[in-house]
Amino acid sequence: MKIAVKKFGGTSVGSPERIKNIATRLIKAKKQFPNLVIVVSAMGATTDNLVKLAFEMSPTPCPREYDALISTGENVSAALLAMALNGAGTPAISLTGLQAGIKTENIYNRAKIIKVEPSRIYDELSKGKIVIVTGFQGVNHILDVTTIGRGGSDTSAVVLASVIGASECDICTDVDGVYTTDPRLVKNARKLDEISYDEMLELASLGAKVLHPRSVECAKENNIVIHVRSSFKDSEGTRVKEDTNLESQRPVTGITLNQEQATLSILKVPDTPGVAGVIFSRLAEKNINVDMIVQSINENKMNDVTYTIDKIDLDVAKKISQTICDDLHASRIEWDDNIAKLSVVGIGMVSKPGVAAKMFQVFGDHKINIKFISTSEIKISCVINKKDAQQALQYLHDAFELDKH
Ligand code: ADP
Ligand code: ASP
Ligand code: MG
């Protein structure tokens, strides 16, 4: 059975009119692809609002109930889309993560999908129905609802595509493809026809919201082409696939701006072996993802250890860091949530030196101070003051001439 998988994001299903519009487009698509599996996100800002509600009940909502709550937005949009299709005379059925057989790890808030048992999906397809699956959610071994991380519906779609043997997965969204940077922030950002898995994985992990990082990882592992395209028109978007050399002639393919991070420092930590292990294992135990780490050496065998984390984890990380600070007899902790991380990404930088120098020069020319630097083979990231971030993004985009083919 040849099955097409398409995912529609939050803005695309953001109102009853938009849902009806998607339904019309799906009725047309069914003529070309008789077996359609559709994955939907929650409508517009629904998930954000559910998160706010949770925190109104408690500053530390119970993870199980948190997932039970924030997963519900997808149930609404899936049922509404099924209603719109059925109302228009095209049989359709909505399935929750549980009904679609999506099994996850026994972790809440950021569980990974470990298995999909798609028998119900096949069953409904064989009855001629369009199957609409709620993105973002699955169930654990005791059938409690779990969620797979913000923006995770992309991953739900790619996982389903791989399980049911689709070679391509459409991610339909409110932009018509992957651009050299966020087209909402830089007017002359350029749409890419193709991008390699590795570059897209870096961009997504560094904060380009357009794809959930794990969706790219899953696509790469299972050799599925992700086609990022508009929810509103039929034009070709961007294909995320194995490297094709098309863009690697240039050192930089894309730039991301992440304003969702904060720094935390533990000052004057005694310089003894094992200290870093203590700090970062304690953070890991509480599921705090640490991104950049900088250790600067002070006088008198004392180090300042600074790390970046997601802003959403700041309160918990502050508490843990204070305890670590006390236990290690360090001086004090400091934090800053007025930062932004700019990253340039490109496979081409492996063979073309001078990218870092150019990036730093751009900051220098505009008197922008760099707080931290981190590099990998195909990316260079700098943390700067948030107030300079948007301007700096434009300066970098211009300096690397990303608007030009
Ligand atoms: P959806 O709700 O469809 O999942 P998201 O809001 O998660 O959509 O992702 C789409 C958004 O990603 C766009 O509206 C755009 O502002 C943002 N974005 C960030 N970086 C890029 C990029 N390099 N190319 C395209 N869009 C990007
Ligand atoms: N609704 C979820 C979120 O807002 C999942 C998604 O949109 O992909 O994070
Ligand atoms: Mg998204």
Short mmCIF file of C-alpha atoms and ligand atoms in Angstrom, two decimals:
data_model
loop_
_atom_site.label_atom_id
_atom_site.label_comp_id
_atom_site.label_asym_id
_atom_site.label_seq_id
_atom_site.Cartn_x
_atom_site.Cartn_y
_atom_site.Cartn_z
CA MET A 1 0.00 0.00 0.00
CA LYS A 2 1.57 3.32 -1.07
CA ILE A 3 0.88 5.90 1.63
CA ALA A 4 1.56 9.65 1.63
CA VAL A 5 2.22 11.40 4.95
CA LYS A 6 1.61 15.13 5.36
CA LYS A 7 1.91 17.19 8.51
CA PHE A 8 0.16 20.51 9.09
CA GLY A 9 1.53 22.90 11.72
CA GLY A 10 -0.20 25.11 14.26
CA THR A 11 -0.67 28.25 12.18
CA SER A 12 -1.90 26.15 9.25
CA VAL A 13 -4.75 24.74 11.36
CA GLY A 14 -5.07 27.95 13.39
CA SER A 15 -8.76 28.75 12.71
CA PRO A 16 -11.92 26.95 11.54
CA GLU A 17 -11.49 28.58 8.10
CA ARG A 18 -7.93 27.32 7.82
CA ILE A 19 -8.97 23.82 8.84
CA LYS A 20 -11.68 23.86 6.17
CA ASN A 21 -9.12 25.11 3.68
CA ILE A 22 -6.79 22.20 4.54
CA ALA A 23 -9.74 19.82 4.18
CA THR A 24 -10.39 21.13 0.66
CA ARG A 25 -6.74 20.68 -0.24
CA LEU A 26 -6.75 17.12 1.15
CA ILE A 27 -9.83 16.15 -0.85
CA LYS A 28 -7.88 17.20 -3.96
CA ALA A 29 -4.72 15.42 -2.78
CA LYS A 30 -6.64 12.16 -2.20
CA LYS A 31 -7.24 11.90 -5.94
CA GLN A 32 -3.47 11.67 -6.44
CA PHE A 33 -2.67 9.79 -3.20
CA PRO A 34 -5.58 7.48 -2.25
CA ASN A 35 -3.90 6.57 1.05
CA LEU A 36 -3.32 9.68 3.12
CA VAL A 37 -2.03 9.86 6.68
CA ILE A 38 -2.22 13.38 8.06
CA VAL A 39 -0.48 14.57 11.22
CA VAL A 40 -1.70 17.75 12.86
CA SER A 41 -0.41 20.17 15.49
CA ALA A 42 -2.60 22.06 17.92
CA MET A 43 -4.38 25.17 16.63
CA GLY A 44 -2.29 28.38 16.77
CA ALA A 45 -1.12 29.22 20.28
CA THR A 46 -3.19 26.48 21.95
CA THR A 47 -0.21 24.59 23.40
CA ASP A 48 1.34 27.83 24.74
CA ASN A 49 -1.96 28.65 26.43
CA LEU A 50 -2.22 25.18 27.94
CA VAL A 51 1.33 25.53 29.29
CA LYS A 52 0.35 28.86 30.88
CA LEU A 53 -2.72 27.26 32.44
CA ALA A 54 -0.61 24.48 33.91
CA PHE A 55 1.71 27.00 35.57
CA GLU A 56 -1.30 28.88 36.96
CA MET A 57 -2.16 25.72 38.88
CA SER A 58 1.33 25.11 40.22
CA PRO A 59 4.84 26.51 39.68
CA THR A 60 6.01 22.93 39.27
CA PRO A 61 3.18 21.04 37.59
CA CYS A 62 3.23 17.28 37.94
CA PRO A 63 4.81 15.99 34.69
CA ARG A 64 2.16 13.33 34.08
CA GLU A 65 -0.73 15.78 34.38
CA TYR A 66 1.24 18.40 32.43
CA ASP A 67 1.45 16.02 29.47
CA ALA A 68 -2.17 14.95 29.92
CA LEU A 69 -3.06 18.64 29.55
CA ILE A 70 -0.72 19.99 26.88
CA SER A 71 -1.34 17.04 24.54
CA THR A 72 -5.02 17.92 24.23
CA GLY A 73 -4.59 20.69 21.65
CA GLU A 74 -3.80 18.10 18.99
CA ASN A 75 -6.97 16.13 19.82
CA VAL A 76 -9.01 19.23 19.04
CA SER A 77 -7.45 20.00 15.65
CA ALA A 78 -7.48 16.33 14.56
CA ALA A 79 -11.16 15.93 15.40
CA LEU A 80 -12.05 19.24 13.73
CA LEU A 81 -10.21 18.32 10.53
CA ALA A 82 -11.94 14.92 10.47
CA MET A 83 -15.30 16.70 10.93
CA ALA A 84 -14.54 19.10 8.08
CA LEU A 85 -13.63 16.21 5.77
CA ASN A 86 -16.60 14.07 6.75
CA GLY A 87 -18.86 17.09 6.39
CA ALA A 88 -17.58 17.58 2.86
CA GLY A 89 -18.34 13.94 2.04
CA THR A 90 -14.81 12.54 2.28
CA PRO A 91 -14.52 9.81 4.92
CA ALA A 92 -11.94 10.58 7.56
CA ILE A 93 -11.11 9.55 11.10
CA SER A 94 -9.01 11.16 13.82
CA LEU A 95 -6.72 8.95 15.90
CA THR A 96 -4.94 9.91 19.11
CA GLY A 97 -1.37 8.78 19.75
CA LEU A 98 -2.76 5.80 21.70
CA GLN A 99 -5.18 4.82 18.94
CA ALA A 100 -2.48 5.22 16.28
CA GLY A 101 -0.19 2.89 18.24
CA ILE A 102 2.52 5.45 19.05
CA LYS A 103 4.55 4.13 22.00
CA THR A 104 7.11 6.28 23.78
CA GLU A 105 9.68 6.00 26.52
CA ASN A 106 8.43 6.26 30.06
CA ILE A 107 9.41 9.93 30.36
CA TYR A 108 7.11 12.93 30.36
CA ASN A 109 7.53 16.23 28.45
CA ARG A 110 10.29 15.08 26.11
CA ALA A 111 9.78 11.37 25.54
CA LYS A 112 11.18 9.65 22.47
CA ILE A 113 8.99 7.48 20.29
CA ILE A 114 10.23 3.91 20.60
CA LYS A 115 7.68 1.98 18.60
CA VAL A 116 4.62 2.40 16.40
CA GLU A 117 2.02 -0.32 15.97
CA PRO A 118 0.18 0.98 12.92
CA SER A 119 -2.51 -1.74 12.52
CA ARG A 120 -5.37 0.68 13.23
CA ILE A 121 -3.95 3.17 10.71
CA TYR A 122 -3.86 0.45 8.01
CA ASP A 123 -7.32 -0.69 9.00
CA GLU A 124 -8.86 2.75 8.56
CA LEU A 125 -6.94 3.40 5.33
CA SER A 126 -8.28 0.15 3.90
CA LYS A 127 -11.80 1.45 4.58
CA GLY A 128 -10.97 4.38 2.29
CA LYS A 129 -10.65 6.94 5.10
CA ILE A 130 -8.16 9.77 5.40
CA VAL A 131 -6.42 9.05 8.70
CA ILE A 132 -5.63 12.06 10.86
CA VAL A 133 -3.18 11.43 13.67
CA THR A 134 -2.52 13.80 16.56
CA GLY A 135 1.11 14.93 16.48
CA PHE A 136 3.24 15.55 19.57
CA GLN A 137 1.80 12.73 21.70
CA GLY A 138 2.16 9.05 22.36
CA VAL A 139 1.66 6.73 25.31
CA ASN A 140 4.06 5.01 27.67
CA HIS A 141 4.00 1.35 28.75
CA ILE A 142 1.07 1.94 31.09
CA LEU A 143 -0.81 3.90 28.41
CA ASP A 144 -0.39 7.27 30.10
CA VAL A 145 -0.21 10.09 27.57
CA THR A 146 3.29 11.45 27.00
CA THR A 147 4.51 14.35 24.86
CA ILE A 148 7.66 14.34 22.79
CA GLY A 149 8.97 17.92 23.13
CA ARG A 150 7.75 21.28 21.85
CA GLY A 151 7.50 21.35 18.08
CA GLY A 152 7.45 17.55 18.11
CA SER A 153 4.64 17.00 15.59
CA ASP A 154 7.26 17.10 12.82
CA THR A 155 8.89 14.10 14.46
CA SER A 156 5.55 12.29 14.82
CA ALA A 157 5.06 12.69 11.06
CA VAL A 158 8.53 11.52 10.04
CA VAL A 159 8.38 8.54 12.41
CA LEU A 160 5.02 7.52 10.95
CA ALA A 161 6.38 7.96 7.42
CA SER A 162 9.27 5.64 8.22
CA VAL A 163 7.07 3.01 9.89
CA ILE A 164 4.59 2.85 7.04
CA GLY A 165 7.25 2.90 4.38
CA ALA A 166 6.75 6.32 2.79
CA SER A 167 9.90 7.61 1.09
CA GLU A 168 8.94 11.28 1.44
CA CYS A 169 7.15 13.22 4.17
CA ASP A 170 5.54 16.60 3.56
CA ILE A 171 5.90 19.09 6.40
CA CYS A 172 3.37 21.77 5.51
CA THR A 173 3.84 25.03 7.36
CA ASP A 174 3.37 28.79 7.28
CA VAL A 175 6.51 29.45 5.19
CA ASP A 176 7.10 27.90 1.78
CA GLY A 177 10.38 26.20 2.59
CA VAL A 178 13.63 26.37 4.52
CA TYR A 179 15.36 29.72 4.08
CA THR A 180 18.94 30.87 4.63
CA THR A 181 17.61 32.29 7.89
CA ASP A 182 14.21 33.00 9.44
CA PRO A 183 12.42 34.93 6.66
CA ARG A 184 10.39 36.76 9.30
CA LEU A 185 13.56 38.34 10.68
CA VAL A 186 15.58 38.95 7.51
CA LYS A 187 13.64 40.28 4.54
CA ASN A 188 16.13 39.15 1.90
CA ALA A 189 16.50 35.59 3.23
CA ARG A 190 16.59 33.16 0.31
CA LYS A 191 14.61 29.93 -0.04
CA LEU A 192 16.76 26.83 -0.50
CA ASP A 193 15.70 24.14 -2.98
CA GLU A 194 17.56 21.48 -1.05
CA ILE A 195 19.52 21.17 2.16
CA SER A 196 21.51 18.25 3.55
CA TYR A 197 20.39 16.34 6.61
CA ASP A 198 23.52 17.37 8.49
CA GLU A 199 23.10 21.07 7.86
CA MET A 200 19.38 20.95 8.63
CA LEU A 201 20.05 19.03 11.82
CA GLU A 202 22.49 21.73 12.95
CA LEU A 203 20.11 24.55 12.00
CA ALA A 204 17.18 22.86 13.75
CA SER A 205 19.19 22.03 16.86
CA LEU A 206 20.49 25.59 16.99
CA GLY A 207 16.99 27.03 17.04
CA ALA A 208 15.58 27.27 13.49
CA LYS A 209 12.02 26.42 14.45
CA VAL A 210 11.01 25.26 11.00
CA LEU A 211 11.79 21.60 11.80
CA HIS A 212 12.00 19.69 15.08
CA PRO A 213 15.59 18.38 15.30
CA ARG A 214 14.57 14.79 15.98
CA SER A 215 12.48 14.75 12.79
CA VAL A 216 15.65 15.41 10.80
CA GLU A 217 17.56 12.76 12.74
CA CYS A 218 14.82 10.20 12.08
CA ALA A 219 14.64 11.15 8.39
CA LYS A 220 18.39 10.76 8.03
CA GLU A 221 18.44 7.38 9.76
CA ASN A 222 15.60 6.04 7.63
CA ASN A 223 16.50 7.82 4.40
CA ILE A 224 13.24 9.73 4.18
CA VAL A 225 13.18 12.96 2.21
CA ILE A 226 11.46 15.74 4.17
CA HIS A 227 9.68 18.17 1.90
CA VAL A 228 9.12 21.43 3.81
CA ARG A 229 6.43 23.35 1.95
CA SER A 230 3.56 25.77 2.26
CA SER A 231 0.25 24.67 3.76
CA PHE A 232 -1.54 27.16 1.58
CA LYS A 233 -0.20 26.62 -1.94
CA ASP A 234 1.09 23.78 -4.09
CA SER A 235 4.51 25.22 -4.94
CA GLU A 236 7.67 23.21 -4.42
CA GLY A 237 9.36 23.83 -1.09
CA THR A 238 12.73 22.65 0.24
CA ARG A 239 13.84 19.03 0.21
CA VAL A 240 15.90 17.89 3.18
CA LYS A 241 17.96 14.95 1.97
CA GLU A 242 21.40 13.41 1.65
CA ASP A 243 24.10 15.91 0.70
CA THR A 244 23.93 16.80 -2.97
CA ASN A 245 26.78 19.30 -3.17
CA LEU A 246 24.35 21.88 -4.42
CA GLU A 247 24.96 24.32 -1.61
CA SER A 248 28.32 23.18 -0.30
CA GLN A 249 30.18 25.38 -2.76
CA ARG A 250 29.59 28.16 -0.30
CA PRO A 251 31.01 28.08 3.22
CA VAL A 252 27.76 29.08 4.92
CA THR A 253 24.31 27.70 4.06
CA GLY A 254 22.21 29.22 6.81
CA ILE A 255 22.17 31.25 10.02
CA THR A 256 20.07 30.78 13.14
CA LEU A 257 19.17 33.10 15.96
CA ASN A 258 18.17 31.52 19.25
CA GLN A 259 16.78 33.88 21.89
CA GLU A 260 15.45 31.14 24.14
CA GLN A 261 18.61 30.49 26.13
CA ALA A 262 20.18 31.83 29.32
CA THR A 263 23.62 31.59 30.91
CA LEU A 264 24.36 30.40 34.42
CA SER A 265 27.76 30.78 36.08
CA ILE A 266 29.23 29.26 39.22
CA LEU A 267 32.02 31.60 40.27
CA LYS A 268 35.31 30.75 41.94
CA VAL A 269 34.97 26.98 41.90
CA PRO A 270 38.07 25.31 43.48
CA ASP A 271 40.24 23.95 40.65
CA THR A 272 40.33 20.25 41.51
CA PRO A 273 39.83 17.18 39.31
CA GLY A 274 36.25 15.91 39.08
CA VAL A 275 34.54 19.24 39.71
CA ALA A 276 33.12 19.58 36.19
CA GLY A 277 31.84 16.01 36.43
CA VAL A 278 29.94 16.89 39.62
CA ILE A 279 28.37 20.03 38.13
CA PHE A 280 27.21 18.54 34.87
CA SER A 281 26.09 15.16 36.16
CA ARG A 282 23.87 16.89 38.73
CA LEU A 283 22.30 19.00 35.98
CA ALA A 284 21.88 15.92 33.77
CA GLU A 285 20.18 14.02 36.60
CA LYS A 286 17.45 16.67 36.54
CA ASN A 287 17.16 16.45 32.76
CA ILE A 288 18.66 19.91 32.19
CA ASN A 289 20.22 20.09 28.74
CA VAL A 290 23.45 22.05 28.83
CA ASP A 291 24.59 23.58 25.56
CA MET A 292 27.81 25.63 25.65
CA ILE A 293 30.32 25.36 28.50
CA VAL A 294 33.08 27.85 29.21
CA GLN A 295 35.62 27.51 32.00
CA SER A 296 37.76 30.53 32.68
CA ILE A 297 40.76 30.27 34.97
CA ASN A 298 41.03 32.72 37.82
CA GLU A 299 43.92 33.40 40.13
CA ASN A 300 44.47 31.24 43.22
CA LYS A 301 43.38 27.98 41.59
CA MET A 302 39.77 29.04 41.19
CA ASN A 303 37.67 28.65 38.02
CA ASP A 304 34.50 30.32 36.84
CA VAL A 305 32.26 27.76 35.12
CA THR A 306 29.57 29.17 32.83
CA TYR A 307 27.06 27.23 30.77
CA THR A 308 24.07 27.95 28.58
CA ILE A 309 20.72 26.23 29.04
CA ASP A 310 17.20 26.67 27.72
CA LYS A 311 15.54 29.63 29.41
CA ILE A 312 12.61 27.43 30.38
CA ASP A 313 14.98 25.40 32.61
CA LEU A 314 16.52 28.46 34.29
CA ASP A 315 14.61 28.34 37.58
CA VAL A 316 15.32 24.67 38.18
CA ALA A 317 18.95 25.06 37.03
CA LYS A 318 19.43 28.02 39.40
CA LYS A 319 18.36 25.91 42.37
CA ILE A 320 20.61 22.99 41.41
CA SER A 321 23.54 25.32 40.71
CA GLN A 322 23.17 27.03 44.09
CA THR A 323 23.34 23.65 45.83
CA ILE A 324 26.38 22.68 43.76
CA CYS A 325 27.96 26.04 44.58
CA ASP A 326 27.46 25.44 48.30
CA ASP A 327 28.68 21.84 48.16
CA LEU A 328 31.84 22.75 46.22
CA HIS A 329 32.55 25.80 48.41
CA ALA A 330 32.44 28.08 45.35
CA SER A 331 31.76 31.79 45.70
CA ARG A 332 28.31 32.44 44.17
CA ILE A 333 26.09 31.89 41.12
CA GLU A 334 25.14 34.45 38.45
CA TRP A 335 22.75 34.25 35.53
CA ASP A 336 21.79 36.25 32.45
CA ASP A 337 18.70 35.69 30.34
CA ASN A 338 19.31 38.67 28.09
CA ILE A 339 21.41 36.77 25.64
CA ALA A 340 21.07 35.49 22.10
CA LYS A 341 22.99 32.84 20.22
CA LEU A 342 23.83 33.39 16.56
CA SER A 343 25.14 30.43 14.60
CA VAL A 344 26.41 30.13 11.05
CA VAL A 345 26.09 26.65 9.55
CA GLY A 346 27.52 25.11 6.39
CA ILE A 347 29.14 21.88 5.25
CA GLY A 348 31.31 24.03 2.98
CA MET A 349 33.17 25.57 5.93
CA VAL A 350 35.01 22.25 6.42
CA SER A 351 37.11 23.02 3.34
CA LYS A 352 37.03 26.81 3.37
CA PRO A 353 38.97 28.52 6.14
CA GLY A 354 38.21 32.01 7.39
CA VAL A 355 34.52 31.67 8.28
CA ALA A 356 35.09 32.22 12.00
CA ALA A 357 37.39 35.17 11.32
CA LYS A 358 34.77 36.77 9.08
CA MET A 359 32.02 36.23 11.65
CA PHE A 360 34.06 37.77 14.47
CA GLN A 361 35.07 40.66 12.22
CA VAL A 362 31.42 41.45 11.48
CA PHE A 363 30.76 41.66 15.24
CA GLY A 364 33.92 43.75 15.74
CA ASP A 365 33.04 46.18 12.95
CA HIS A 366 29.66 46.82 14.59
CA LYS A 367 31.06 47.01 18.14
CA ILE A 368 29.12 43.93 19.23
CA ASN A 369 30.72 42.11 22.12
CA ILE A 370 31.00 38.30 21.94
CA LYS A 371 30.38 36.56 25.26
CA PHE A 372 30.98 32.94 24.22
CA ILE A 373 32.12 31.08 21.16
CA SER A 374 31.62 27.43 20.29
CA THR A 375 32.43 25.57 17.10
CA SER A 376 31.92 22.23 15.44
CA GLU A 377 32.99 21.03 12.00
CA ILE A 378 30.05 22.69 10.27
CA LYS A 379 28.97 25.48 12.63
CA ILE A 380 30.22 28.47 14.58
CA SER A 381 28.07 29.89 17.36
CA CYS A 382 28.50 33.15 19.26
CA VAL A 383 26.52 34.32 22.26
CA ILE A 384 25.95 38.08 22.32
CA ASN A 385 23.73 40.58 24.07
CA LYS A 386 20.08 40.14 23.08
CA LYS A 387 19.62 43.79 22.16
CA ASP A 388 22.12 43.46 19.28
CA ALA A 389 20.83 40.12 18.02
CA GLN A 390 18.46 41.02 15.20
CA GLN A 391 20.79 43.60 13.68
CA ALA A 392 23.69 41.19 13.95
CA LEU A 393 21.71 38.51 12.12
CA GLN A 394 21.19 40.88 9.19
CA TYR A 395 24.87 41.94 9.22
CA LEU A 396 25.98 38.29 9.05
CA HIS A 397 23.45 37.42 6.33
CA ASP A 398 24.79 40.34 4.27
CA ALA A 399 28.46 39.59 4.98
CA PHE A 400 28.11 35.97 3.81
CA GLU A 401 25.96 37.12 0.85
CA LEU A 402 23.31 34.52 1.57
CA ASP A 403 20.71 36.40 -0.43
CA LYS A 404 22.69 35.65 -3.60
CA HIS A 405 22.62 32.30 -5.41
P1 ADP B 1 4.53 24.93 12.42
O1 ADP B 1 3.52 25.51 13.33
O2 ADP B 1 4.02 24.73 11.02
O3 ADP B 1 5.20 23.72 12.96
P2 ADP B 1 6.79 26.55 13.20
O4 ADP B 1 6.37 27.89 13.74
O5 ADP B 1 7.18 25.50 14.13
O6 ADP B 1 5.63 26.05 12.22
O7 ADP B 1 7.97 26.75 12.13
C1 ADP B 1 7.82 27.63 11.06
C2 ADP B 1 8.52 28.94 11.40
O8 ADP B 1 9.91 28.69 11.48
C3 ADP B 1 8.38 30.00 10.34
O9 ADP B 1 7.21 30.74 10.50
C4 ADP B 1 9.65 30.84 10.53
O10 ADP B 1 9.39 32.03 11.23
C5 ADP B 1 10.54 29.96 11.39
N1 ADP B 1 11.90 29.78 10.85
C6 ADP B 1 13.05 29.90 11.57
N2 ADP B 1 14.11 29.68 10.82
C7 ADP B 1 13.67 29.42 9.57
C8 ADP B 1 14.31 29.11 8.33
N3 ADP B 1 15.64 29.01 8.24
N4 ADP B 1 13.54 28.88 7.24
C9 ADP B 1 12.19 28.95 7.34
N5 ADP B 1 11.52 29.24 8.49
C10 ADP B 1 12.24 29.47 9.59
N1 ASP B 2 1.60 21.68 19.58
C1 ASP B 2 2.95 21.33 19.96
C2 ASP B 2 3.74 22.60 20.25
O1 ASP B 2 3.22 23.69 20.13
C3 ASP B 2 3.63 20.45 18.96
C4 ASP B 2 3.86 21.07 17.60
O2 ASP B 2 3.31 22.12 17.28
O3 ASP B 2 4.63 20.48 16.83
O4 ASP B 2 4.88 22.49 20.62
MG MG B 3 6.82 23.47 14.28
#
